[in-house]
Amino acid sequence: MAAFSASARLERLEREIERAKNRYPEATLVGIADGAESNWKFLEKQTEEQILDFYHASGYLGALAEALHPNTVSKQKEWLTENCRELKHEKGKAGELLNLMKEVKEEKSHSKNLTEKLQAAITYYENHQHQMDYAEYLEKKYPIGSGVTEAACKTLVKQRLCSAIPNSNGINRDRKTLTYRKL
């Protein structure tokens, strides 16, 4: 049995979304994803609100913490903790952080590596600031991360692969294992 093509997976997902819309017509459909452009093209057609996964957004703040507090890991961690909390709970914080990234990149001399990381963070925040209103999303009781779903998928795959009986190649090639790999 051949694996689903990318287009076949998207078609199947579209059918599932349509089924959910029909079953829960008053529900607000919210899409959560990382920064990949293909995710947003799909989600814009299928959902009413699109949210950038909080974990991915907060991950880009490490470069700014490093630039603000070079050589002081404890201060970097403290700054990250406080600013991740503010990003989650204060309206407009993503824009403030974006402006700070730009200022720090221009004002200070940084290594080439740190400058590249700052530029990547700036680009990411510029592209997704409109999907980072976490305080508003939380007020609306929307999820702001896809971690629970990702963990469930990871658990399912791990359970399926770990229950396989190794053969001479180390992997069970039975139909059950192959079926779950195609999800």
PDB file of C-alpha atoms in Angstrom, residues 3-4 157 160-161 175-183:
ATOM      1  CA  ALA A   3       1.839   6.217   1.439  1.00  0.00           C
ATOM      2  CA  PHE A   4      -0.474   9.200   1.069  1.00  0.00           C
ATOM      3  CA  VAL A 157       4.153   6.861  16.772  1.00  0.00           C
ATOM      4  CA  ARG A 160       3.482   1.827  17.415  1.00  0.00           C
ATOM      5  CA  LEU A 161       7.191   1.605  16.661  1.00  0.00           C
ATOM      6  CA  ARG A 175       1.091  -4.437   7.935  1.00  0.00           C
ATOM      7  CA  LYS A 176       0.242  -2.971  11.361  1.00  0.00           C
ATOM      8  CA  THR A 177       3.465  -0.999  11.609  1.00  0.00           C
ATOM      9  CA  LEU A 178       3.321   0.167   8.009  1.00  0.00           C
ATOM     10  CA  THR A 179      -0.258   1.339   8.422  1.00  0.00           C
ATOM     11  CA  TYR A 180       0.597   3.548  11.379  1.00  0.00           C
ATOM     12  CA  ARG A 181       3.635   5.001   9.660  1.00  0.00           C
ATOM     13  CA  LYS A 182       1.352   6.354   6.965  1.00  0.00           C
ATOM     14  CA  LEU A 183      -0.653   8.547   9.349  1.00  0.00           C
TER      15      LEU A 183
END
